[in-house]
Coordinates of C-alpha atoms and ligand atoms in Angstrom, one line a residue:
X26 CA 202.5 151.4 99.1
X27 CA 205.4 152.6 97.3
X28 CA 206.6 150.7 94.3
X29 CA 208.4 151.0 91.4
X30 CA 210.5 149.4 88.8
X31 CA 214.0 148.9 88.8
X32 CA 216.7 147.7 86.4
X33 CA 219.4 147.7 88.4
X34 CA 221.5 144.0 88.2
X35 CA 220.2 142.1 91.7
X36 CA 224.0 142.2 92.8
X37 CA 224.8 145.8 92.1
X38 CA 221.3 146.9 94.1
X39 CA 221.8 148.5 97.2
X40 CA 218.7 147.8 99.2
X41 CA 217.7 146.8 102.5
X42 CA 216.8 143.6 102.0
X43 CA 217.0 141.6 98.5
X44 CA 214.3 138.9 97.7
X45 CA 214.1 136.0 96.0
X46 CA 212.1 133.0 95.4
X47 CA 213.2 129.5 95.7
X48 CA 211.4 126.9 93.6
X49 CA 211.1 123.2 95.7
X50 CA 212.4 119.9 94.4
X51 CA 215.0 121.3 91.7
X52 CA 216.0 123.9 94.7
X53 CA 216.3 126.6 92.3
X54 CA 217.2 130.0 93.2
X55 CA 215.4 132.0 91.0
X56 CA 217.2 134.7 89.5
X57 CA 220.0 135.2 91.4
X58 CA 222.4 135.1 89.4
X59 CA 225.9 135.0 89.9
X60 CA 226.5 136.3 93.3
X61 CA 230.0 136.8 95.2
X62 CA 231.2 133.2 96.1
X63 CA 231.5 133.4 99.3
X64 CA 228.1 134.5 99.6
X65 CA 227.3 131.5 97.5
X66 CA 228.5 129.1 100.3
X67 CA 225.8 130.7 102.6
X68 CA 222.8 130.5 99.6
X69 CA 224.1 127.0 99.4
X70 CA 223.2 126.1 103.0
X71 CA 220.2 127.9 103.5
X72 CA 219.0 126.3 99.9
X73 CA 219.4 122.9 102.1
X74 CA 217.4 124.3 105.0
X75 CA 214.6 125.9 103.3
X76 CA 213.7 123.7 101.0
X77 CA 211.6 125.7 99.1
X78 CA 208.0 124.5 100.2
X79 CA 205.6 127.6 100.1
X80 CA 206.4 129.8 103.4
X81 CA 209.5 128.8 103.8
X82 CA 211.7 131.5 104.7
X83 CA 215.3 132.2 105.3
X84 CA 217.0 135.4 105.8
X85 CA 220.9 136.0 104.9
X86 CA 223.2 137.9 106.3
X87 CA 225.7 139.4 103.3
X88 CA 228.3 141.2 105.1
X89 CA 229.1 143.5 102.5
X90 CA 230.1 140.9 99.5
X91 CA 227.0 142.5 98.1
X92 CA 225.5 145.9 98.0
X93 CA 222.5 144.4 99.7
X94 CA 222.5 144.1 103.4
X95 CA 220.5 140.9 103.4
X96 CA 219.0 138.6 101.3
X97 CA 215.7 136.8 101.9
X98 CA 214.6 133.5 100.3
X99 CA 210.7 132.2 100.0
X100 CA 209.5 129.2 98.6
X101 CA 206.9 129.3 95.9
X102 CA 206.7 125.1 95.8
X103 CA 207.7 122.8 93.2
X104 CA 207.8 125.2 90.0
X105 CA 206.3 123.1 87.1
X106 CA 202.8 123.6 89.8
X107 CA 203.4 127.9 90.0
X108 CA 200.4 129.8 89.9
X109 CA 199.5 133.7 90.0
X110 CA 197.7 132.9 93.0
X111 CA 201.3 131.1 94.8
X112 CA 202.6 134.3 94.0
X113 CA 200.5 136.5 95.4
X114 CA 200.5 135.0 98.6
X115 CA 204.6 134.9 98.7
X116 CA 204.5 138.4 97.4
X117 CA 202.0 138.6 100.7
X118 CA 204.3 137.1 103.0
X119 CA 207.4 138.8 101.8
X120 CA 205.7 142.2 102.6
X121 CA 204.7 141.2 105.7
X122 CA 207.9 139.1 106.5
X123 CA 209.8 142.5 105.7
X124 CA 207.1 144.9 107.6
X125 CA 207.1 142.9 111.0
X126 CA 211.3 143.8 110.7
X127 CA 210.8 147.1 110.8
X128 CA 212.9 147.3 107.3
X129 CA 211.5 150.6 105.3
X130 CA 212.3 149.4 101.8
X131 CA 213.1 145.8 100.1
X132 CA 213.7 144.6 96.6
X133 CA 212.2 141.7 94.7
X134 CA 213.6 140.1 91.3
X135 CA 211.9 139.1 88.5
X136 CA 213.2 135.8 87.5
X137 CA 213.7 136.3 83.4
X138 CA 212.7 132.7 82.6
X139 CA 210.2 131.9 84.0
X140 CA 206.7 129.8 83.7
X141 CA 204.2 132.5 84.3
X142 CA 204.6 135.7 82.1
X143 CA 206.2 139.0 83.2
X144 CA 203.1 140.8 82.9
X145 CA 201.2 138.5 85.2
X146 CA 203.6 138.2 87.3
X147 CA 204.6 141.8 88.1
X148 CA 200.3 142.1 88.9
X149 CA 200.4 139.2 91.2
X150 CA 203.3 140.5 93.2
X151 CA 202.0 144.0 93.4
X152 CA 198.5 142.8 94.1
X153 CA 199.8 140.3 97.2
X154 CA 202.2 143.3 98.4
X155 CA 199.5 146.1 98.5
X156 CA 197.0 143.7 99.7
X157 CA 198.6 142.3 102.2
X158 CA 199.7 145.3 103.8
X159 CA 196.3 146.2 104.9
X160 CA 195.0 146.1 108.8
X161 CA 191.8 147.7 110.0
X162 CA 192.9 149.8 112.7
X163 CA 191.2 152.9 112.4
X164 CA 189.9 152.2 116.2
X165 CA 193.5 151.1 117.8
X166 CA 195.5 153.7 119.7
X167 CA 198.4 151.4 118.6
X168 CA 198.8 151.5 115.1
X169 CA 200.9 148.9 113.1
X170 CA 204.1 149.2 111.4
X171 CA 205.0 151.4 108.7
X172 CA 204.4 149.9 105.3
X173 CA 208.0 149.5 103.0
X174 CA 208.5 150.3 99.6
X175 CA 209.3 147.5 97.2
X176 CA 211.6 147.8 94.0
X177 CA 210.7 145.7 91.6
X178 CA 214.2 144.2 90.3
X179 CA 213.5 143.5 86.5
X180 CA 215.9 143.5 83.0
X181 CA 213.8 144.9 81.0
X182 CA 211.7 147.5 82.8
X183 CA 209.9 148.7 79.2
X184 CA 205.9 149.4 80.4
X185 CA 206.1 147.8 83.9
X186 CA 205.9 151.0 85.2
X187 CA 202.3 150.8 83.7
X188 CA 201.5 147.7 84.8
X189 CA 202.4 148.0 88.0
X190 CA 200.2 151.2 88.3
X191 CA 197.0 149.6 86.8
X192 CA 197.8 146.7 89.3
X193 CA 198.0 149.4 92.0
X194 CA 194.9 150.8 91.6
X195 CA 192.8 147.8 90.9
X196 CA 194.5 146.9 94.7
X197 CA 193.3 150.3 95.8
X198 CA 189.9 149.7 94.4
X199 CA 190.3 146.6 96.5
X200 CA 191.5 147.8 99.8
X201 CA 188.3 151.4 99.3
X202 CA 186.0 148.5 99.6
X203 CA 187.5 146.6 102.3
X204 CA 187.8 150.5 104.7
X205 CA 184.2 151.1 104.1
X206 CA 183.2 147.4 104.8
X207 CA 185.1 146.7 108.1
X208 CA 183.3 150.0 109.7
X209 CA 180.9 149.0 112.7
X210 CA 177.7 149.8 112.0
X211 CA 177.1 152.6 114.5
X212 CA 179.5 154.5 112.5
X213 CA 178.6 153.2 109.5
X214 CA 174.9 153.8 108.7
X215 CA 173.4 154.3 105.1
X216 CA 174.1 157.7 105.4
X217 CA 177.9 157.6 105.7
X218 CA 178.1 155.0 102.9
X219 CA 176.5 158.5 101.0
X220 CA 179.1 160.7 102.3
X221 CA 181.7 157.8 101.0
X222 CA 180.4 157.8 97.9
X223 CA 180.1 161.2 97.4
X224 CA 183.5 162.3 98.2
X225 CA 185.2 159.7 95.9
X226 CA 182.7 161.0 93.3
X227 CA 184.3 164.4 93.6
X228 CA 187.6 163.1 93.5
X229 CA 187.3 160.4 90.5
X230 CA 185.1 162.7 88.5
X231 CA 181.7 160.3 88.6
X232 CA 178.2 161.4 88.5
X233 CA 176.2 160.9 91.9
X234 CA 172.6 160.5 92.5
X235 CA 170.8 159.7 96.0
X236 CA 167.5 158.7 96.7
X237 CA 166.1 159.7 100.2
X238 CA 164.0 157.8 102.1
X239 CA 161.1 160.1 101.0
X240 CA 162.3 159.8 96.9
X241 CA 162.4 156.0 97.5
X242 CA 158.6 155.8 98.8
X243 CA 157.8 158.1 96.3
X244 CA 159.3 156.4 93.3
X245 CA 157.8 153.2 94.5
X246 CA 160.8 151.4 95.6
X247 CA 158.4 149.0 98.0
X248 CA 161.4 146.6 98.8
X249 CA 163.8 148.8 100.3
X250 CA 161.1 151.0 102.0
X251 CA 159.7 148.5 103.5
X252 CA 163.2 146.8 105.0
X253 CA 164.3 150.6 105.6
X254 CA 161.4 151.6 107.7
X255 CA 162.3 149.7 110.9
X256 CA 165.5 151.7 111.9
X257 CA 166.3 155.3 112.8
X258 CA 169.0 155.7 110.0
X259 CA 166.8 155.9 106.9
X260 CA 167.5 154.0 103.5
X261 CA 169.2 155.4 101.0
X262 CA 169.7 154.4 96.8
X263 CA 172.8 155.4 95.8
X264 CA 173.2 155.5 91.8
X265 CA 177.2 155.9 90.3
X266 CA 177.6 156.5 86.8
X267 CA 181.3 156.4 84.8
X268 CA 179.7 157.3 81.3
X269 CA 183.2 157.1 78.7
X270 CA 181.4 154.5 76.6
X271 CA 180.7 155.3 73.4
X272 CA 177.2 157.3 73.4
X273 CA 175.7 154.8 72.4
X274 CA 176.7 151.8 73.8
X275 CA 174.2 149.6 76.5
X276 CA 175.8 150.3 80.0
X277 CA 176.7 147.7 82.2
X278 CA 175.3 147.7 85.6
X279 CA 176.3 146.6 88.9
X280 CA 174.3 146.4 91.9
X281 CA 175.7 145.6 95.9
X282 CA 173.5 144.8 98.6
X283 CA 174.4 147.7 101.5
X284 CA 172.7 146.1 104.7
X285 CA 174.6 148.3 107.1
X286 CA 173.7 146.1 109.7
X287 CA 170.9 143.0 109.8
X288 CA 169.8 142.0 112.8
X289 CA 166.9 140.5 111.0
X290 CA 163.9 142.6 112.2
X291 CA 161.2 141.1 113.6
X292 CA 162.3 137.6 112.5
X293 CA 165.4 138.4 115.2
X294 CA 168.7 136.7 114.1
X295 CA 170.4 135.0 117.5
X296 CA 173.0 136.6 119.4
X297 CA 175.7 134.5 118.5
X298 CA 177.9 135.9 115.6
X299 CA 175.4 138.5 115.2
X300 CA 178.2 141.7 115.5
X301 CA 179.2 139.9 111.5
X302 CA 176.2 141.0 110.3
X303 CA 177.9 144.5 110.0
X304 CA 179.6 143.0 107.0
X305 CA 176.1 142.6 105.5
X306 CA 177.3 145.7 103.3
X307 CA 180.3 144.1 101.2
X308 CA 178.3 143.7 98.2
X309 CA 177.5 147.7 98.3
X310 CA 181.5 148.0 99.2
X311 CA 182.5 145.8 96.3
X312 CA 180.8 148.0 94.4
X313 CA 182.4 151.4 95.4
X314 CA 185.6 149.8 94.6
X315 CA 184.8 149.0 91.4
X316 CA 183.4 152.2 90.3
X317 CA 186.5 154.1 92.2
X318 CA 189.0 151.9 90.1
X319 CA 187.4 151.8 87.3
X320 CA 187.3 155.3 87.0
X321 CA 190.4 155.9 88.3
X322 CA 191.5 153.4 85.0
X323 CA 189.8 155.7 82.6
X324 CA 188.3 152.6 81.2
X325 CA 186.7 153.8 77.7
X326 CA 183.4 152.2 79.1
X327 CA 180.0 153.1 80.3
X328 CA 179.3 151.6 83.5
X329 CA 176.9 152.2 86.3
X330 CA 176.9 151.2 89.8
X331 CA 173.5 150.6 92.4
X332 CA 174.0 150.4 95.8
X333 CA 170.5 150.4 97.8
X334 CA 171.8 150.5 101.4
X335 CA 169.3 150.1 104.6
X336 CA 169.4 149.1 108.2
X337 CA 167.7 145.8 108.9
X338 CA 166.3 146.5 112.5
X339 CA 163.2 145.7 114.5
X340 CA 160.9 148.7 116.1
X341 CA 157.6 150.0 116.0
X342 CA 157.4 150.9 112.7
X343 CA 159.2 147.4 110.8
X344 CA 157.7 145.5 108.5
X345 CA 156.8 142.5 109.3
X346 CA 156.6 138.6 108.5
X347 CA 152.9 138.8 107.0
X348 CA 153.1 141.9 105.2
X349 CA 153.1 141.8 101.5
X350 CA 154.9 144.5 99.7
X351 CA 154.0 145.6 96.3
X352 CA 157.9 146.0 94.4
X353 CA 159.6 148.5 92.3
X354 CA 158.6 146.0 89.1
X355 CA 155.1 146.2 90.2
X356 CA 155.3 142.3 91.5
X357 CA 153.8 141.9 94.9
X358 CA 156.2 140.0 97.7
X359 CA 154.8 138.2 100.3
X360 CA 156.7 138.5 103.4
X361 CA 157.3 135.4 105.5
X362 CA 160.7 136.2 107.0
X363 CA 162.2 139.6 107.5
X364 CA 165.9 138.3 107.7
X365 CA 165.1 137.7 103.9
X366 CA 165.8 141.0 103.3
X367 CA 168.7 141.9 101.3
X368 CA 166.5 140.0 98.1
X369 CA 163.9 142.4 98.7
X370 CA 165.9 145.8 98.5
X371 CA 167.8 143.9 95.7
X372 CA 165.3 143.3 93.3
X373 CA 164.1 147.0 93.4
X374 CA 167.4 147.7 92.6
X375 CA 167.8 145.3 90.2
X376 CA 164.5 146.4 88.7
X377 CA 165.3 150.6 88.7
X378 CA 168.7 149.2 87.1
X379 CA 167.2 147.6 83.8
X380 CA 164.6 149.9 83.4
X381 CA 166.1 153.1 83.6
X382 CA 169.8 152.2 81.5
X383 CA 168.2 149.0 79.7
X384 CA 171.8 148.0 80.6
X385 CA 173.5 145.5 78.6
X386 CA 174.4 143.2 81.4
X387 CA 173.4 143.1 85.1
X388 CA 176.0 141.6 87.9
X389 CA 174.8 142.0 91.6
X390 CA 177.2 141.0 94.4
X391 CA 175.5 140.2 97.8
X392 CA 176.1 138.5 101.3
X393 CA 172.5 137.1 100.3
X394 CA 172.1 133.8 102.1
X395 CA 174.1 131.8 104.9
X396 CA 173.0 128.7 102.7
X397 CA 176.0 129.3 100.5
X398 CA 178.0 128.7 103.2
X399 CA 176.9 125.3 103.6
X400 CA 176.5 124.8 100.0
X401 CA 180.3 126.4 98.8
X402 CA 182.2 127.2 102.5
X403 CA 184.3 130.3 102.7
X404 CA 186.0 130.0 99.6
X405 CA 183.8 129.9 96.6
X406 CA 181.0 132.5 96.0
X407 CA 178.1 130.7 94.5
X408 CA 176.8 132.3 90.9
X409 CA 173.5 131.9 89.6
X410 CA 172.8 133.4 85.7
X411 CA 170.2 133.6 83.4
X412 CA 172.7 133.9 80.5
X413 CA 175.5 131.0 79.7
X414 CA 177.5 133.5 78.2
X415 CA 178.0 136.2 81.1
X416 CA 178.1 133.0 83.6
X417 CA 181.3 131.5 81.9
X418 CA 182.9 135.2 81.2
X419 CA 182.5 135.8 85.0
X420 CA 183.7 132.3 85.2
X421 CA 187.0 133.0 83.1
X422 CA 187.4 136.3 85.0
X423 CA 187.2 134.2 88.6
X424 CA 189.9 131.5 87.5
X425 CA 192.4 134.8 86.5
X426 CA 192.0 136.3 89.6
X427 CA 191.3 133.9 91.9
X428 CA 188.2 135.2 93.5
X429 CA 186.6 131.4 92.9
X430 CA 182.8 130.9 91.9
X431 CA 180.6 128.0 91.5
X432 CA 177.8 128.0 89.6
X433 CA 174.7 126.8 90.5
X434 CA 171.1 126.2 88.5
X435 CA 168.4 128.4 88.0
X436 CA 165.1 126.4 86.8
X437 CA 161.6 127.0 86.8
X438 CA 161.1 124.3 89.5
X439 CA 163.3 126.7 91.9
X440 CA 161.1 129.3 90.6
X441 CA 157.8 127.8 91.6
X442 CA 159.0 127.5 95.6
X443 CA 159.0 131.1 96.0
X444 CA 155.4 131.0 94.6
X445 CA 152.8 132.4 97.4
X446 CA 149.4 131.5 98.0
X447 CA 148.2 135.3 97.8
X448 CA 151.2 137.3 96.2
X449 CA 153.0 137.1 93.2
X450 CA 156.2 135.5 95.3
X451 CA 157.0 134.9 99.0
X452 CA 160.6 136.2 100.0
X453 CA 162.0 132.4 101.7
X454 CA 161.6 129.2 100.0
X455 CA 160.3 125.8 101.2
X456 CA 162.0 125.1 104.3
X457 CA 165.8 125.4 103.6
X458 CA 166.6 123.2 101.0
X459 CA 168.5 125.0 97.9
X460 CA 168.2 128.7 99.7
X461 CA 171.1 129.8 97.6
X462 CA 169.3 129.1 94.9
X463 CA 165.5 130.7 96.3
X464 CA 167.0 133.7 96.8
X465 CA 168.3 134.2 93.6
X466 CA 165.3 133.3 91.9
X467 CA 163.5 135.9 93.7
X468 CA 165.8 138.0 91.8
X469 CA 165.7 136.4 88.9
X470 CA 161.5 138.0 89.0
X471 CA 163.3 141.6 89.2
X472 CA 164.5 141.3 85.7
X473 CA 162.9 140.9 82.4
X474 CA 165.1 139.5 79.9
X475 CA 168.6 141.2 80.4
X476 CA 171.5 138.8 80.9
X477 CA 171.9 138.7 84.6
X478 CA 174.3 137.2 87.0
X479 CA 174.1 137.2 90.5
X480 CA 177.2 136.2 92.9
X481 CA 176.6 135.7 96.5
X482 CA 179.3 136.5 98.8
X483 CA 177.8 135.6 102.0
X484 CA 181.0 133.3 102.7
X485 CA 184.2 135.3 101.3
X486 CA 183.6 138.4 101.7
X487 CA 184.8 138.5 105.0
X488 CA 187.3 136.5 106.7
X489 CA 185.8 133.4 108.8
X490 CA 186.2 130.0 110.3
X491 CA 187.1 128.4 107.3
X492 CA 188.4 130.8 105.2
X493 CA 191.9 130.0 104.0
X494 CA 194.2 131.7 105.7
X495 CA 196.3 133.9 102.4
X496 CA 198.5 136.4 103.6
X497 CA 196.7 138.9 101.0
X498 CA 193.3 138.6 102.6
X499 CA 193.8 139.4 106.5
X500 CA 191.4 139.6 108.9
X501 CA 188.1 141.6 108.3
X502 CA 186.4 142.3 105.0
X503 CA 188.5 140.5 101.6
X504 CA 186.7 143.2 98.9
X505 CA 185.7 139.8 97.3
X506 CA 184.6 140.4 93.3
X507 CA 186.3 144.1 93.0
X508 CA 189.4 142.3 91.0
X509 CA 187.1 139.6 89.4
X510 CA 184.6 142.7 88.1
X511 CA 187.7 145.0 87.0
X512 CA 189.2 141.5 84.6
X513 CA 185.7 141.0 83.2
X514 CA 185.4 144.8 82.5
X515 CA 188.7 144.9 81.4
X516 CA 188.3 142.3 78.7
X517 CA 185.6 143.9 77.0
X518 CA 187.4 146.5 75.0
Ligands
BES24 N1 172.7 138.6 105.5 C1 172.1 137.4 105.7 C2 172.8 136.2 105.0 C3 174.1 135.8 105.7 C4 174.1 135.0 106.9 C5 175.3 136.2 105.2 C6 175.3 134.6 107.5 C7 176.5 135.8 105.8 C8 176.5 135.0 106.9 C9 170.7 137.4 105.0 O1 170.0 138.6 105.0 C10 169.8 136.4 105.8 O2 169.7 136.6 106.9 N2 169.4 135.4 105.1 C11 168.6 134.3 105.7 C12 167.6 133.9 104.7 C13 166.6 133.0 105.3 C14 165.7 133.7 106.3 C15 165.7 132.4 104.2 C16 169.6 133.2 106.0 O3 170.5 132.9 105.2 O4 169.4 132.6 107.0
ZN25 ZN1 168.9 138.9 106.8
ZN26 ZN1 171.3 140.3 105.1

């Protein structure tokens, strides 16, 4: 999407379409200004119609008072209750308000008092624009209308430009993850999430490195060769690295589950809903848009992304619940479920990551369990940390950008129910009470004392029944954590 900052005065702008907010209860237009009077008699009605709830909407005619062929007016709510997440969404709607006209171009002003800062509020509009311009619809015949280009109406346009880039690519990052993720899996098997991954590498000037299916037997990677072994399209590790750190400072890691599809294996899921489980590779995903904006940033940091990436399916040649699988830490994992997977390709992960960078933090993002559905819904991740520290930075980074988490407790009494009667660990807890929080302590056995956080996306990184509906995550995969990640990272320096 095209956009750019503009200083041009709202009522000398010739554009398409000029947008601006209206704030409820004080009825407010926001930034305005002084407009011709005539056209002031129309504002003045439509201010009565709208009144300024979020959504509202009211389009106005100018005939030729202004410069501006039309002006539109959205409600952003009562304003003493704004937040950067309100104006995403209205930057959402706007964009899409504007898009479903077939309009090419529209201008949005900056308000210059106002209760969130410029800064902030130049990202959120630029964020809710690109992101809500997105559809999947690689696989229509029809495709959908042309995106506009936005000028961003603002006084004093000294480093906006800036901002607005470093919010643009952040929202690429964002909308990488979400193409890669939204692929079915016939098209999207480990392999392709290589090829992915390799040609952004080339572009953003990151190092590669690929483990095959024999390298990942070899090396002793137990977890994901034993969940890999099962399908046709072999398993893959895929290691990123962005090294402009100082020398020597620890690396951060990040790690995404890539189940390109899970149908569960032996332990078969049921039909219903199953075609989701092609979204089992967001974590992966969330990943690759990390790594591509972050490089793409030039952050002066050195960072390293895992993605192990498999095919949950059952054949002759799956593992199965019974087996017990000896794991890239050298901890042996009794299986008792095969649909408890993604911990078991995870860990290894997890494991490779610490020892080989002695990173130091860890973050993994996975669509690990469907108990954090029930626990959190489909708008909270669930986070569970060995480190207080990292949890409430994540934490901090979550309220900014509004990718929420919750965080749950890790204690040696979840520890114990993963204990097995003749392995080191089983891979399901006791029945399903607290399988959030099982799961994670499976993970927690990966890692030896490295400040860890694990976030499971099982219930927002896609779109579902009780997702709320935000005009910046339509339907499909939401790139849940890539913004989240790129704050935390960001605040580092
Ligand atoms: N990928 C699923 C988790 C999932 C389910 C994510 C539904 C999003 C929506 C994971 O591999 C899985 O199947 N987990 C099992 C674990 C159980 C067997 C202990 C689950 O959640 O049912
Ligand atoms: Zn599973
Ligand atoms: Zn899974």
């Amino acid at each position: 999407m095209k956009i750019k900052a503009d200083n041009t005065k709202p009522n000398k702008k010739k554009t398409q379409i000029l947008c601006s907010l209206v704030s409820e209860k004080s009825n407010e237009l926001i930034g305005l200004g002084k407009l011709n009077p005539k056209l002031n008699g129309a504002l003045k009605q439509s201010l009565k119609e709208i009144k300024g709830k979020i959504g509202d909407l009211s389009i106005i005619q100018t005939f030729g008072t202004i410069p501006a062929n039309k002006i539109l007016l959205e409600g952003i709510g009562p304003k003493n209750k704004i937040t950067t997440d309100i104006l995403r969404m209205v930057s959402g709607n706007i964009s899409q308000k504007v898009r479903s006209l077939g309009i090419s171009e529209f201008s949005l002003i900056v308000p210059e008092k106002f209760p969130i800062d410029v800064k902030s509020f130049v990202t959120a509009v630029v964020e809710g624009a690109t992101l809500s311009m997105y559809s999947f619809n690689k696989y229509k015949n029809e495709k959908s209308q042309q995106t506009p280009s936005l000028s961003i109406l603002i006084s004093n346009p000294h480093k906006i430009q800036e901002i607005i880039s470093k919010a643009q690519i952040v929202s690429e990052g964002v909308l990488f993850a979400r193409s890669i993720a939204n692929l079915p899996p016939n098209d999207c098997p480990p392999d392709q999430l290589v090829r992915f991954a390799k040609a952004m590498v080339r572009k953003n000037k990151l190092i590669c490195k690929v483990f095959s299916k024999k390298e990942i037997k070899q090396k002793k990677f137990g977890g994901i060769t034993a969940v890999g072994q099962g399908s046709v399209n072999e398993p893959k590790l895929i290691v990123l690295e962005h090294l402009k750190g100082k020398r020597n400072d620890k690396p951060i890691v990040i790690v995404g589950k890539a189940v390109t599809f899970d149908t569960g294996g032996i332990s078969l899921k049921p039909s219903d809903k199953m075609d989701e489980m092609k979204f089992d590779k967001c974590g992966g995903c969330t990943v690759l848009g990390i790594m591509k904006a972050v490089s793409e940033l030039k952050l002066p940091i050195n960072l390293v992304g895992i993605i192990p990436s498999v095919e949950n399916m059952p054949g002759r040649e799956s593992y199965r619940p019974g087996d017990i699988v000896r794991l890239y830490s050298g901890k042996t994992a009794e299986i008792l479920n095969t649909d408890a997977e993604g911990r078991l390709i995870l860990a290894d992960a997890l494991s490779y990551g610490e020892k080989k960078y002695s990173p130091s933090v860890l973050i993994d993002f996975a669509t690990l369990t469907g108990a954090c559905i029930v626990a959190l819904g489909n708008n909270v991740a669930g986070l569970v940390s060995n480190d207080k520290k990292l949890a409430n930075n994540i934490l901090n980074s979550s309220e900014k950008t509004s990718e929420e988490v919750w965080e749950l407790p890790l204690n040696q009494d979840y520890m114990d129910m993963i204990k097995s009667n003749v392995a080191d660990m089983k891979n399901i807890g006791k029945g399903r009470a607290a399988g959030t929080i099982t799961a994670a302590a499976f993970l927690a056995n990966a890692i030896n004392n490295t400040p860890w956080a694990h976030i499971d996306i099982a219930g927002t990184a896609w779109t579902q029944d009780a997702t709320k509906k935000k005009s910046y995550n339509p339907k499909g995969a939401t790139g849940f954590g890539v913004r989240l990640v790129i704050d935390f990272l960001s605040r580092l320096n």
